[in-house]
Coordinates of C-alpha atoms and ligand atoms in Angstrom, one line a residue:
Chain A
X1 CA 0.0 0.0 0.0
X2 CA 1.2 3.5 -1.3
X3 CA 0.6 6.3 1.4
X4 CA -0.4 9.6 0.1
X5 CA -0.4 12.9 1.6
X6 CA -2.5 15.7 -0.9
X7 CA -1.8 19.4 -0.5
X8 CA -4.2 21.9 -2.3
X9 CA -8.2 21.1 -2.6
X10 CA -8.0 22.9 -6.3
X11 CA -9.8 21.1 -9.5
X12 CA -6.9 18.4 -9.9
X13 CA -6.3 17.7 -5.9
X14 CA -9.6 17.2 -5.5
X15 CA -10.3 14.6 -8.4
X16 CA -7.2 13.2 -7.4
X17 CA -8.3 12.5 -3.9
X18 CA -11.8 10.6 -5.3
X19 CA -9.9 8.4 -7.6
X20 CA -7.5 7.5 -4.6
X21 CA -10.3 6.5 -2.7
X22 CA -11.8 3.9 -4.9
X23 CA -8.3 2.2 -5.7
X24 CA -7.0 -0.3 -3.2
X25 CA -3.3 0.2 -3.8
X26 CA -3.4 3.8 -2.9
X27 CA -4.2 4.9 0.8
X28 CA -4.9 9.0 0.9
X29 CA -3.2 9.2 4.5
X30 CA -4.0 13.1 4.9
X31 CA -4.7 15.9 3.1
X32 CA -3.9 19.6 3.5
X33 CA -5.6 22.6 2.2
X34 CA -4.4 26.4 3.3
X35 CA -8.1 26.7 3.9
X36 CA -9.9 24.5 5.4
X37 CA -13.3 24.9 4.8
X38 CA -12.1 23.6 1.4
X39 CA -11.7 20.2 2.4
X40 CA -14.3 20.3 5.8
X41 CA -16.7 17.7 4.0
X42 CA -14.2 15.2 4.2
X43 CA -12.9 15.2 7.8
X44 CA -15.2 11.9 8.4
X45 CA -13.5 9.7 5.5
X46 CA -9.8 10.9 5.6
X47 CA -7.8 13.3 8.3
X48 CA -7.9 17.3 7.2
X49 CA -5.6 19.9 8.2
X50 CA -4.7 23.0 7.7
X51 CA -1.6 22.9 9.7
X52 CA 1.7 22.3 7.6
X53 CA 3.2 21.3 11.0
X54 CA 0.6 18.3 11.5
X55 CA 1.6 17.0 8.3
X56 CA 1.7 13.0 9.0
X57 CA 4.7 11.0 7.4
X58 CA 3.8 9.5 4.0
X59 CA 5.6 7.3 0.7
X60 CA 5.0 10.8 -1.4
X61 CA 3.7 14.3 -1.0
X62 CA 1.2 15.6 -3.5
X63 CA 1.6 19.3 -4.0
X64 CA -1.4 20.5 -6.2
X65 CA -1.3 24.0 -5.6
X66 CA -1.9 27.2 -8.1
X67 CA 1.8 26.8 -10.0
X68 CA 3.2 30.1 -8.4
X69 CA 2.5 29.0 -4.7
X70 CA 4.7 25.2 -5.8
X71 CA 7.9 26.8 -4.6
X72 CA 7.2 28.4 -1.4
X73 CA 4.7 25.6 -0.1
X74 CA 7.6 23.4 -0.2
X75 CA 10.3 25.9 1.3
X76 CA 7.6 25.6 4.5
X77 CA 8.1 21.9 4.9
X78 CA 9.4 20.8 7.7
X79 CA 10.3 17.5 7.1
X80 CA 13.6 16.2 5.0
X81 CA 14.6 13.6 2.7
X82 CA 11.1 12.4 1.6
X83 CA 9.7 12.2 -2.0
X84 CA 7.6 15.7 -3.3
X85 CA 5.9 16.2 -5.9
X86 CA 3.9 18.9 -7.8
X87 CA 1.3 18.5 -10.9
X88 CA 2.3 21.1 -12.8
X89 CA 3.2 21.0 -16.6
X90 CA 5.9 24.3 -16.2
X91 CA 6.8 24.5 -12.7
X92 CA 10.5 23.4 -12.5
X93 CA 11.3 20.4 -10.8
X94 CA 14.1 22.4 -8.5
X95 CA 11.4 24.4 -7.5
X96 CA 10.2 21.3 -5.2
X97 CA 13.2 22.8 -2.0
X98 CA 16.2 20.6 -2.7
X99 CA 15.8 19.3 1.1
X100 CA 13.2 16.7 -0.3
X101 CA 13.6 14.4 -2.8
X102 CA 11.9 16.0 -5.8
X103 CA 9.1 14.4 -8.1
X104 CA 6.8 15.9 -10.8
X105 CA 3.3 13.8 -11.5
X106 CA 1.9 16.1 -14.3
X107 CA -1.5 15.3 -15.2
X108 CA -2.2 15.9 -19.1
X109 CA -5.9 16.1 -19.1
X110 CA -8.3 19.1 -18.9
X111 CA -10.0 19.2 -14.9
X112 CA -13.0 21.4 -14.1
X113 CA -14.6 20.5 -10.8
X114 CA -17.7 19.5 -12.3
X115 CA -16.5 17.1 -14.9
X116 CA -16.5 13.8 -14.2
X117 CA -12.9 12.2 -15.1
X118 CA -11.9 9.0 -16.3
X119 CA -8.4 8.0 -15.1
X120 CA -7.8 6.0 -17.8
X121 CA -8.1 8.7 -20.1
X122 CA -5.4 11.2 -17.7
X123 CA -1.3 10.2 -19.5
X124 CA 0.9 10.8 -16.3
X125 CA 4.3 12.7 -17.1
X126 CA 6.2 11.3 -14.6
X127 CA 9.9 13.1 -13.4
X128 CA 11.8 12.3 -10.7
X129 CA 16.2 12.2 -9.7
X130 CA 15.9 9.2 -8.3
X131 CA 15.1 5.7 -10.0
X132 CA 13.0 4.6 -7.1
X133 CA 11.0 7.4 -6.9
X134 CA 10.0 7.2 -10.2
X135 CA 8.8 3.6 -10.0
X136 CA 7.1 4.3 -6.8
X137 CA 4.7 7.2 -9.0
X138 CA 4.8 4.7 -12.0
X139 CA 2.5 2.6 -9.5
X140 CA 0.4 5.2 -8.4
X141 CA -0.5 6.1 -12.2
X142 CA -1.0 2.1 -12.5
X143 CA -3.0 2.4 -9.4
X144 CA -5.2 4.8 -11.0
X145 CA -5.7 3.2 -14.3
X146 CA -3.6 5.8 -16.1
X147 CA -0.9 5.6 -18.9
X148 CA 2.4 7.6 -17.9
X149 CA 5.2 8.3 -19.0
X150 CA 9.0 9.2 -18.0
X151 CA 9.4 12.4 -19.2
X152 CA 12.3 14.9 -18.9
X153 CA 11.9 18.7 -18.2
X154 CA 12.3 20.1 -21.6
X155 CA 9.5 17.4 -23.0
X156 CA 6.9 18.4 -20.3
X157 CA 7.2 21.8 -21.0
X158 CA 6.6 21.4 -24.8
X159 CA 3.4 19.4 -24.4
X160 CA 2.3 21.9 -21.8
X161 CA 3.0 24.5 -24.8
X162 CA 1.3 21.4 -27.2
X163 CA -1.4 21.1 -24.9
X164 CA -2.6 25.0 -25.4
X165 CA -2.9 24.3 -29.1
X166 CA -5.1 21.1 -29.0
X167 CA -7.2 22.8 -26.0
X168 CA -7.3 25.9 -25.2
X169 CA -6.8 26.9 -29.8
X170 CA -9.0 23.8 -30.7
X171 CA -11.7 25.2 -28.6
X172 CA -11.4 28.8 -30.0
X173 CA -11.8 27.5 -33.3
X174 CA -14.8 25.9 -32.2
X175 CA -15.7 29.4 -30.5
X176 CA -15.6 31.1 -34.2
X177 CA -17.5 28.6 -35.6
X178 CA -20.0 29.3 -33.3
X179 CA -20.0 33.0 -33.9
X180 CA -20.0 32.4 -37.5
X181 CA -22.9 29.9 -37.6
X182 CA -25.2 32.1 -35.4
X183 CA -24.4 35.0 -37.6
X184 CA -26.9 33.6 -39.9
X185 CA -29.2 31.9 -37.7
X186 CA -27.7 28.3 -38.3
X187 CA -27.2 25.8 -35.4
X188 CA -23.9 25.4 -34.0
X189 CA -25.7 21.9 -33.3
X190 CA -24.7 20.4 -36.6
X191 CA -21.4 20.2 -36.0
X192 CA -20.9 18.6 -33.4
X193 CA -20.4 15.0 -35.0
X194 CA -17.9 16.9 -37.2
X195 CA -15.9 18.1 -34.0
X196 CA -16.1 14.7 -32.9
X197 CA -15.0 12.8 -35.6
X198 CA -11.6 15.0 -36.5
X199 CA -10.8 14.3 -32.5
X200 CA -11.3 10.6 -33.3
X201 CA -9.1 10.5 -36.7
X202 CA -6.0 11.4 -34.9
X203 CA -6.5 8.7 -32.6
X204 CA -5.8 6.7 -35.3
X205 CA -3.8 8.1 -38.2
X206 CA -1.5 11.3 -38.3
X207 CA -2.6 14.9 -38.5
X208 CA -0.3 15.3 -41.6
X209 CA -2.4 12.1 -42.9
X210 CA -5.9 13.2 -41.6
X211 CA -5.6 17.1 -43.1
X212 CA -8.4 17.6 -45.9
X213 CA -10.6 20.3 -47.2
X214 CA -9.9 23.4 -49.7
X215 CA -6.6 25.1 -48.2
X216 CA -4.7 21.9 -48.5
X217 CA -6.3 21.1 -52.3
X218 CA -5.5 24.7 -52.9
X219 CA -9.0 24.7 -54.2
X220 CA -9.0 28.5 -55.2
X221 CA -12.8 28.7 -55.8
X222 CA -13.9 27.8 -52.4
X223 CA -11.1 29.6 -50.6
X224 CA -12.5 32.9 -52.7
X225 CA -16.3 31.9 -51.9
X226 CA -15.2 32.1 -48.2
X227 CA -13.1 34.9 -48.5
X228 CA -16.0 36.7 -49.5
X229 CA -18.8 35.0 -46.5
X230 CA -16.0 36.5 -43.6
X231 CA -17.0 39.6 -42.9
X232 CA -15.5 39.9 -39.5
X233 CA -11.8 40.6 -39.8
X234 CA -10.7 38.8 -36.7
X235 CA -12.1 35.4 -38.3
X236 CA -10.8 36.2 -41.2
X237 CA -7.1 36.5 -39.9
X238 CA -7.2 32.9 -38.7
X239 CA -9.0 31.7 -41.3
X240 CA -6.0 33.3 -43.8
X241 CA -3.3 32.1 -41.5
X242 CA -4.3 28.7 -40.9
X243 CA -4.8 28.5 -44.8
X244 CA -1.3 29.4 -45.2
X245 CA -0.5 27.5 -42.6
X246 CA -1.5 24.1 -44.1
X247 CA -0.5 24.9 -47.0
X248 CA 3.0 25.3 -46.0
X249 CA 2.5 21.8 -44.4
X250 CA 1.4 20.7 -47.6
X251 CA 4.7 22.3 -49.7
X252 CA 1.9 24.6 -51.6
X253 CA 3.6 27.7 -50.0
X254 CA 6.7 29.3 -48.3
X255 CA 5.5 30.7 -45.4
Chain B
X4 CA -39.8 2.7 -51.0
X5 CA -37.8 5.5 -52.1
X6 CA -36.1 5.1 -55.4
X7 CA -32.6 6.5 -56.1
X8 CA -30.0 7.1 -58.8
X9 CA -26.8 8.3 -57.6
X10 CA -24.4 10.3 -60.3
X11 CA -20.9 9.7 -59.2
X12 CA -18.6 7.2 -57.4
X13 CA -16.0 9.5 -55.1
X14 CA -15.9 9.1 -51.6
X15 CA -19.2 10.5 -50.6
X16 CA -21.3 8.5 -53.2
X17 CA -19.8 5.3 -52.1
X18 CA -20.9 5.9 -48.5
X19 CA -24.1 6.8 -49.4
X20 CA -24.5 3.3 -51.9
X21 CA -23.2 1.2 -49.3
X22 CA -25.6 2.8 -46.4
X23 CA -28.4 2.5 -48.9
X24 CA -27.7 -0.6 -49.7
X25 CA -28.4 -1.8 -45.9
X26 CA -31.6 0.2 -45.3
X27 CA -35.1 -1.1 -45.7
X28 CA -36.6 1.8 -47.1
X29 CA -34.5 3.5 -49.9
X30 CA -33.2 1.4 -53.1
X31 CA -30.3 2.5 -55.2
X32 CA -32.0 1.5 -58.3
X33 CA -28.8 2.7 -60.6
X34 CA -25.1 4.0 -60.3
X35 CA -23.9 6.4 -62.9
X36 CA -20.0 7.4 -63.3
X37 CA -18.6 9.0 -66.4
X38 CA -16.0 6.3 -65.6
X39 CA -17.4 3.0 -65.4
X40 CA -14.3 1.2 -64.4
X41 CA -15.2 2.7 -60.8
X42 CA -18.1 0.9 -59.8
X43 CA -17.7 -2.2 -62.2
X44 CA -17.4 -4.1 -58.9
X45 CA -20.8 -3.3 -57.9
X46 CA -22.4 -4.0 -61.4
X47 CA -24.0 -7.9 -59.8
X48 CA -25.6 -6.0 -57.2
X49 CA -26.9 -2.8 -59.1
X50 CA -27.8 -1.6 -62.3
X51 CA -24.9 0.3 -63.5
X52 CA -23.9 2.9 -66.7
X53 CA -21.7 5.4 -67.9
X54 CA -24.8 6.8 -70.3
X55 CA -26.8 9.6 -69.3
X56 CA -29.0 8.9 -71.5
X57 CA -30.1 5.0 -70.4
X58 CA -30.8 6.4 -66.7
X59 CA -33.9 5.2 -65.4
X60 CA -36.8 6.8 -63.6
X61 CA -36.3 7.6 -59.7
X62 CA -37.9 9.2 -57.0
X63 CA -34.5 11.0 -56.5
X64 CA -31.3 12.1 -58.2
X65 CA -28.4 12.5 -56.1
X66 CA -25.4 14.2 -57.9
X67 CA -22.2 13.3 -55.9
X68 CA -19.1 14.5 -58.0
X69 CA -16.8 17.2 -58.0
X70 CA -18.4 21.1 -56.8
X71 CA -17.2 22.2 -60.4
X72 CA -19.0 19.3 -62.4
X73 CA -22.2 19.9 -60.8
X74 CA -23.8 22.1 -63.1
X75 CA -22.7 20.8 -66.2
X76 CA -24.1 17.4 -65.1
X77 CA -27.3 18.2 -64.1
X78 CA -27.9 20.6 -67.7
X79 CA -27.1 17.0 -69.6
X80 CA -29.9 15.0 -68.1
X81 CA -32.5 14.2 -70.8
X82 CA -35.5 14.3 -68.2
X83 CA -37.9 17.0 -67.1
X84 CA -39.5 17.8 -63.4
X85 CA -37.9 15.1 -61.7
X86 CA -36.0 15.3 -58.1
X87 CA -32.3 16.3 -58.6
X88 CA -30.1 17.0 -55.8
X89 CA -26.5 17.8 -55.3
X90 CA -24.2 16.8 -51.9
X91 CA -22.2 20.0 -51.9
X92 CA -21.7 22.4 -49.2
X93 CA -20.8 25.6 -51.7
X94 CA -22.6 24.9 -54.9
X95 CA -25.7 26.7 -55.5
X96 CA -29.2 25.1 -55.4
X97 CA -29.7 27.2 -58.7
X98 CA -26.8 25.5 -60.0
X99 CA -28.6 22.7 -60.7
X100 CA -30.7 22.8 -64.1
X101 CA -34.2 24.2 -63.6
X102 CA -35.5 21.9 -65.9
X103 CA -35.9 19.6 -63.1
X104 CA -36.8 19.8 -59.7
X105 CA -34.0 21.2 -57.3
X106 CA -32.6 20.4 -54.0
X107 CA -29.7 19.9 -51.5
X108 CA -28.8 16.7 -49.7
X109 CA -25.3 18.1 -47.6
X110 CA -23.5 15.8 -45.5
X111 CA -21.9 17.7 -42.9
X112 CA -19.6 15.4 -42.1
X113 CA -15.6 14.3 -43.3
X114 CA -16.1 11.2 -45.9
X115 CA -12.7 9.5 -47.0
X116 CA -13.2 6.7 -49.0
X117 CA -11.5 4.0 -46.6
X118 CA -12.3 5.4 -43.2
X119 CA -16.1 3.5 -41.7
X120 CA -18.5 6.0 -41.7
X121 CA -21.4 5.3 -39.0
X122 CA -24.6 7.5 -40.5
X123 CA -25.8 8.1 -37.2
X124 CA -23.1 10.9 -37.1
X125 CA -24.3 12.5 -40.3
X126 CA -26.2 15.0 -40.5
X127 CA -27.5 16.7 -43.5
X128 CA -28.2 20.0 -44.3
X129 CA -31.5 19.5 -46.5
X130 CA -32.8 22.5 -49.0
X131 CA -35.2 22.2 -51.7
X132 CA -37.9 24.2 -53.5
X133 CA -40.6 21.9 -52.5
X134 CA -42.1 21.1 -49.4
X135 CA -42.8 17.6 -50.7
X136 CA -39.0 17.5 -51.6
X137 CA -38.1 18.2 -48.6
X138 CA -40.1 15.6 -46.6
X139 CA -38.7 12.9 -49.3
X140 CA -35.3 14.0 -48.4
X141 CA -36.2 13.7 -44.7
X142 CA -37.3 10.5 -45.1
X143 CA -33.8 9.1 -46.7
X144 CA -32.2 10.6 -43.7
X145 CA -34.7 9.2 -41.4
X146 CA -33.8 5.4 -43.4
X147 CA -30.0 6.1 -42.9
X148 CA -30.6 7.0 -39.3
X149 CA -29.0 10.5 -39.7
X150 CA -30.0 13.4 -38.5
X151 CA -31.2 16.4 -40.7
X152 CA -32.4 19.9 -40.9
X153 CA -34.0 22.4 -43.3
X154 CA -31.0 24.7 -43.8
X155 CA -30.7 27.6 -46.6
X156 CA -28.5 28.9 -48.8
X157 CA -26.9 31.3 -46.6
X158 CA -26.8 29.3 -43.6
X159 CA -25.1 26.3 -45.9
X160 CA -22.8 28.1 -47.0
X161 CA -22.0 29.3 -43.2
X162 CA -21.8 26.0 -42.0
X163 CA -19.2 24.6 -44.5
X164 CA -17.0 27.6 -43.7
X165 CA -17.5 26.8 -40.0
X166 CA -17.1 23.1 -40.7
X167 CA -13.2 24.1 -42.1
X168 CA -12.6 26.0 -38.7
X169 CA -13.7 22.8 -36.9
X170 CA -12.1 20.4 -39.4
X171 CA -9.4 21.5 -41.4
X172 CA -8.1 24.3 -38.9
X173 CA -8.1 22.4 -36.0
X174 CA -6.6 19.5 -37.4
X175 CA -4.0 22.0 -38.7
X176 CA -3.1 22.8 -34.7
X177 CA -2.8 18.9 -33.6
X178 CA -0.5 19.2 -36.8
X179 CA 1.7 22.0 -35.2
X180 CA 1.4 20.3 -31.6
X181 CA 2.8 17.1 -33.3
X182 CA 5.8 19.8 -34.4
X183 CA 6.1 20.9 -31.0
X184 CA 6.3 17.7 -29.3
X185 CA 8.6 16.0 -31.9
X186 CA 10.9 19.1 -31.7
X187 CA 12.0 17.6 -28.0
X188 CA 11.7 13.8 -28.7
X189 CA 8.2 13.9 -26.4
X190 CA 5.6 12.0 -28.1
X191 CA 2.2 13.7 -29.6
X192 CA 0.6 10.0 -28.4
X193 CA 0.6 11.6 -24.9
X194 CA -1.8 14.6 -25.9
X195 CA -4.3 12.0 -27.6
X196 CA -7.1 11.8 -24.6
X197 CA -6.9 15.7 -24.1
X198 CA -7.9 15.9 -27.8
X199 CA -10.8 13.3 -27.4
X200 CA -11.6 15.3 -24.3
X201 CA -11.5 18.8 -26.3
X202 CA -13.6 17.4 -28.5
X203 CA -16.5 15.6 -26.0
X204 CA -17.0 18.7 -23.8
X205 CA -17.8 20.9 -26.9
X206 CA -20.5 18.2 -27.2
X207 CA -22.2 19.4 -24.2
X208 CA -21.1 22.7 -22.5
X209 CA -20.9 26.1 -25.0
X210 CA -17.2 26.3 -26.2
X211 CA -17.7 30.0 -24.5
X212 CA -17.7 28.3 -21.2
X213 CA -15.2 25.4 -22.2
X214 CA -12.5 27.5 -22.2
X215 CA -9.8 27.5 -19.9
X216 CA -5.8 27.9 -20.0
X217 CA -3.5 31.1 -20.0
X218 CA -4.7 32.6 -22.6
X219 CA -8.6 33.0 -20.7
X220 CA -6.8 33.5 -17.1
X221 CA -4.3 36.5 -18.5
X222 CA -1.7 34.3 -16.7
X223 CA 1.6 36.2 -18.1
X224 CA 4.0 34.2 -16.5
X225 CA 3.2 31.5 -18.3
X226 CA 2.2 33.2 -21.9
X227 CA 5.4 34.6 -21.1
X228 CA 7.1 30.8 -20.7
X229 CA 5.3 29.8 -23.4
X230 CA 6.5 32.6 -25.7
X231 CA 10.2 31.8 -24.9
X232 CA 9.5 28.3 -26.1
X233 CA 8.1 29.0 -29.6
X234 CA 11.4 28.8 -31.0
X235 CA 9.3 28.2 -35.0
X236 CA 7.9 32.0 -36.1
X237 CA 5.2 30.2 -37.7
X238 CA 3.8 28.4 -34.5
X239 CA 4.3 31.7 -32.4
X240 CA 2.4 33.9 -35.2
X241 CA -0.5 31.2 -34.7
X242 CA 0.0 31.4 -30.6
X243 CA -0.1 34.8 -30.7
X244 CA -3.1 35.1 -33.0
X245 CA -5.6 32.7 -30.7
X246 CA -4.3 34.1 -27.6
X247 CA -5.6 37.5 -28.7
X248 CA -8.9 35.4 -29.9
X249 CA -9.7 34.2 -26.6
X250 CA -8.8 37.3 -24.8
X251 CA -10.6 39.1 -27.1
X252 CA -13.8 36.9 -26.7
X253 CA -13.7 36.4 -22.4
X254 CA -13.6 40.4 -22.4
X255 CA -9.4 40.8 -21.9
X256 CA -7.9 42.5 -24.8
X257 CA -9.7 44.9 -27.8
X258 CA -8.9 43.6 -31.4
Ligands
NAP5 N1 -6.8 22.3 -13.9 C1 -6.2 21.5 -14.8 O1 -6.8 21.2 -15.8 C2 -4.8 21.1 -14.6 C3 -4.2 20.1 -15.4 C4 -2.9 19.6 -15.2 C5 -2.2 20.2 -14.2 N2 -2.7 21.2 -13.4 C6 -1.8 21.7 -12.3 O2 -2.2 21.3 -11.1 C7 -2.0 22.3 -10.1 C8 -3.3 22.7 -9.4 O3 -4.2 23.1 -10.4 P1 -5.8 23.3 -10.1 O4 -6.4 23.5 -11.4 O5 -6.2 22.1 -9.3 O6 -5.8 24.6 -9.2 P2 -7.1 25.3 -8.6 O7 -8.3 24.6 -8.8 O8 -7.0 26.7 -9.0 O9 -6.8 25.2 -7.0 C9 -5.6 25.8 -6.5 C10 -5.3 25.3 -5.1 O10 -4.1 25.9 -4.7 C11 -4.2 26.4 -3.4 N3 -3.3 27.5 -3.2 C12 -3.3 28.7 -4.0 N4 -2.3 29.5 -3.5 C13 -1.8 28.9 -2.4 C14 -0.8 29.2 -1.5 N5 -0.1 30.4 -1.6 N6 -0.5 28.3 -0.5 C15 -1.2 27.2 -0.4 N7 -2.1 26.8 -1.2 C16 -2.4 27.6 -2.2 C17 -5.7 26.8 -3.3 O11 -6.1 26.9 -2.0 P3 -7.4 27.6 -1.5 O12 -8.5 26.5 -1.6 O13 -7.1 27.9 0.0 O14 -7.6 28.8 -2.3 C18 -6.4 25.7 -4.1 O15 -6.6 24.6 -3.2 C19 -1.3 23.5 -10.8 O16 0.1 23.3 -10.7 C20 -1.8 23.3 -12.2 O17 -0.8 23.8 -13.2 C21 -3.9 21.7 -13.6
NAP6 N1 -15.5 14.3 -49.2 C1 -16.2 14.9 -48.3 O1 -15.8 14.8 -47.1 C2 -17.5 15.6 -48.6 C3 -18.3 16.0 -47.5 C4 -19.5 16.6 -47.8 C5 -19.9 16.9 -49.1 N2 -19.0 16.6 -50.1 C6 -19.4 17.0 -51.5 O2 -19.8 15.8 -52.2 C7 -19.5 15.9 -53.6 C8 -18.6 14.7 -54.0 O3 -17.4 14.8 -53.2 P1 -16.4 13.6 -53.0 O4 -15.5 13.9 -51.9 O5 -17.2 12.3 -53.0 O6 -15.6 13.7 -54.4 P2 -14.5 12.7 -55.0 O7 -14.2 11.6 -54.1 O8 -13.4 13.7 -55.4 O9 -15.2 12.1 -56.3 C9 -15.6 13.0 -57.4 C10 -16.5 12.3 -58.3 O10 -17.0 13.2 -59.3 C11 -16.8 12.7 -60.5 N3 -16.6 13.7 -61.5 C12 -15.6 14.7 -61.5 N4 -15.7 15.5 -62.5 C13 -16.8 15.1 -63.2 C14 -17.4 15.5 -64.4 N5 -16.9 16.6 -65.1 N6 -18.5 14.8 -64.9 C15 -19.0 13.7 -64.2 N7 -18.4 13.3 -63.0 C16 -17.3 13.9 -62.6 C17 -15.6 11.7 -60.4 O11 -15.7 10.8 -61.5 P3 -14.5 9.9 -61.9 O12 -14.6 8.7 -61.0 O13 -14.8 9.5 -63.3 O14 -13.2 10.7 -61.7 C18 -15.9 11.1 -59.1 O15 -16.8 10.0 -59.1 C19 -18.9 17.3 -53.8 O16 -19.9 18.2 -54.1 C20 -18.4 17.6 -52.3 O17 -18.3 19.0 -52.1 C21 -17.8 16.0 -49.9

């Protein structure tokens, strides 16, 4: 059994905790939150404190804090020589204080408090110095159903910056082709098998493989026609650099 | 039963055969392609032809080839007042011959000719002059279990643009993501369930109140990581383009 300590009752703590619970290699020991109230409707299942003082001894430590409060959470410690991690996709792993031994467990998945998660769909990037350590959080992502992954500094950082473009950008785009379907009355509705479906190619076969559509054909009479139906110049600047975009993935332009 | 001749043998007109050919209620009475050679593998199970002129009599005409051959087909056919329709997203309703009756039968949905399609996630934009056209086209939705809708012109035309911001575009960003992640050896694989997840909450929340990331927050520390990492001017012009989008949209920054 894997003893857990969890500090910070945020969106990814707080899943984190629940899916904890219902595994049986996992034991969520105590968990800390800077406010208490926070975590209040759990003090009959697992001990809550708000006291980084009380902080029980544990196999790892679970910061999942807002990323600027990572580094001076663990300054506060008072403990030395056990494993710490954060879940943070940019917060350095020296900024876990060197007087622990230092871990990241980065979570690549989207968490809103609402959602429901599925573990098995949450890829783990794990980082750690030490050998052991890592295969210790390699068992708690098994625990939890979850792929990982060993993963050096310089590679979680880049999917971090990846992860913006297939989130955060895919669900602009999305955003605009709401605007622009509403703009005539049309139902966003009807696209939403569409939306699904590019998600799902990828799964399977490479972006590069998957592209379609008029920009990559270089199918001037349709690029024209929608040239012509964008009247707002904001979605007409990503709709012209996108073009040019896949076209210069396509070797139809230098960009 | 609903008779139908389909004109054409790409990608979409091979769907639609095969789903007709499993439904109770429609029957693909004959196949017309200028080149025979590309449905000579169906001719034991249908009546085929490369001769406009030997086309039989059918409830429905449904003109699958390229947006530019459209017209041009539809002023060759020998008959008078029958149902003619055309799959495209951009071409005109008026593009097809008044001689006959017109309408629209749009897929909105990514066909390629080896991926499965599943109907179900279909649906089609349906325009014609008629109301009894209309409900005929209905009903061949209703048989391939797809959903549909009475869409015009305008709104058509709306939706395919929309449908290249949801398709082509945001494949175009899992395209520079899989740059990104290559770029430091990490693997694109990792970011596959985010894009699934993307994808699924769009399904039920307004992408207005999907967002989250940096961008949304204002969080300069990390725009400001991220920024240092986009080594590739062309990723960073796109970064820099749906940052402004999404502040623009959750109230942050004027365009
Ligand atoms: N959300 C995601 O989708 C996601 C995905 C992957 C990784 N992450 C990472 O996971 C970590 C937590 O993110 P989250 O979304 O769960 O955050 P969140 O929902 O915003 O919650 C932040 C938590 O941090 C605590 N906190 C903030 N400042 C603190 C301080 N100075 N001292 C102690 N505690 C403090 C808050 O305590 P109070 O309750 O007292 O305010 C709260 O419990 C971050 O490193 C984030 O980058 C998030
Ligand atoms: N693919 C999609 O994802 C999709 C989605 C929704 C709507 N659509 C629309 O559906 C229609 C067909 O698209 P597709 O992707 O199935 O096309 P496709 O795979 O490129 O096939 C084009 C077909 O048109 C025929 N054709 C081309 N020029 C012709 C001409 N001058 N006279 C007679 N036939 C001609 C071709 O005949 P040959 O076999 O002899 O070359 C071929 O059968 C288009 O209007 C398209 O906009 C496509």
């Amino acid at each position: 059994m894997i003893s857990v300590v969890i500090l910070g009752a945020g969106n990814v703590a707080t899943h984190l905790y629940k899916a904890f619970k219902i595994t049986g290699d996992v034991k969520v020991t105590q968990w800390y939150n800077r406010n208490i109230e926070a975590i209040n409707a759990y003090k009959n299942e697992v001990s809550i404190t708000d006291d980084l003082s009380q902080l029980v001894e544990a196999d790892v430590y679970i910061i999942s804090v807002s990323d600027d409060a990572v580094k001076g959470l663990t300054k506060k410690l008072s403990f030395e020589n056990r494993l710490v991690v954060h879940t943070s996709g940019t917060v350095k792993i020296s900024d876990i204080d060197k007087k622990n031994r230092q871990g990241v467990f980065y979570p690549l998945q989207s968490f809103s408090k609402s959602a429901k998660i599925d573990f098995a769909n949450v890829p783990f990037c794990i980082e750690a110095i030490k050998s052991e350590d890592y295969h210790l959080l390699k068992d708690i992502a098994i625990a939890l159903g979850s792929p990982s992954k060993k993963v050096n500094s310089d590679q979680r950082k880049v999917l971090h910056l990846a992860a913006v473009f297939v989130n955060n950008f895919t669900n602009q785009l999305y955003r605009v082709a709401h605007e622009i379907t509403e703009s005539e009355g049309a139902e966003f509705e009807m696209l939403k098998p569409l939306i699904l479906e590019t998600a799902k190619k990828v799964q399977d076969l490479s972006p590069y493989v998957a592209q379609t559509g008029p920009a990559k054909r270089n199918d001037k009479k349709t690029l024209n026609k929608h040239a012509k139906l964008l009247t707002n110049r904001h979605h007409k600047d990503i709709y012209d650099l996108l073009t040019k975009s896949i076209q210069h993935t396509h070797g139809r332009k230098k960009l």
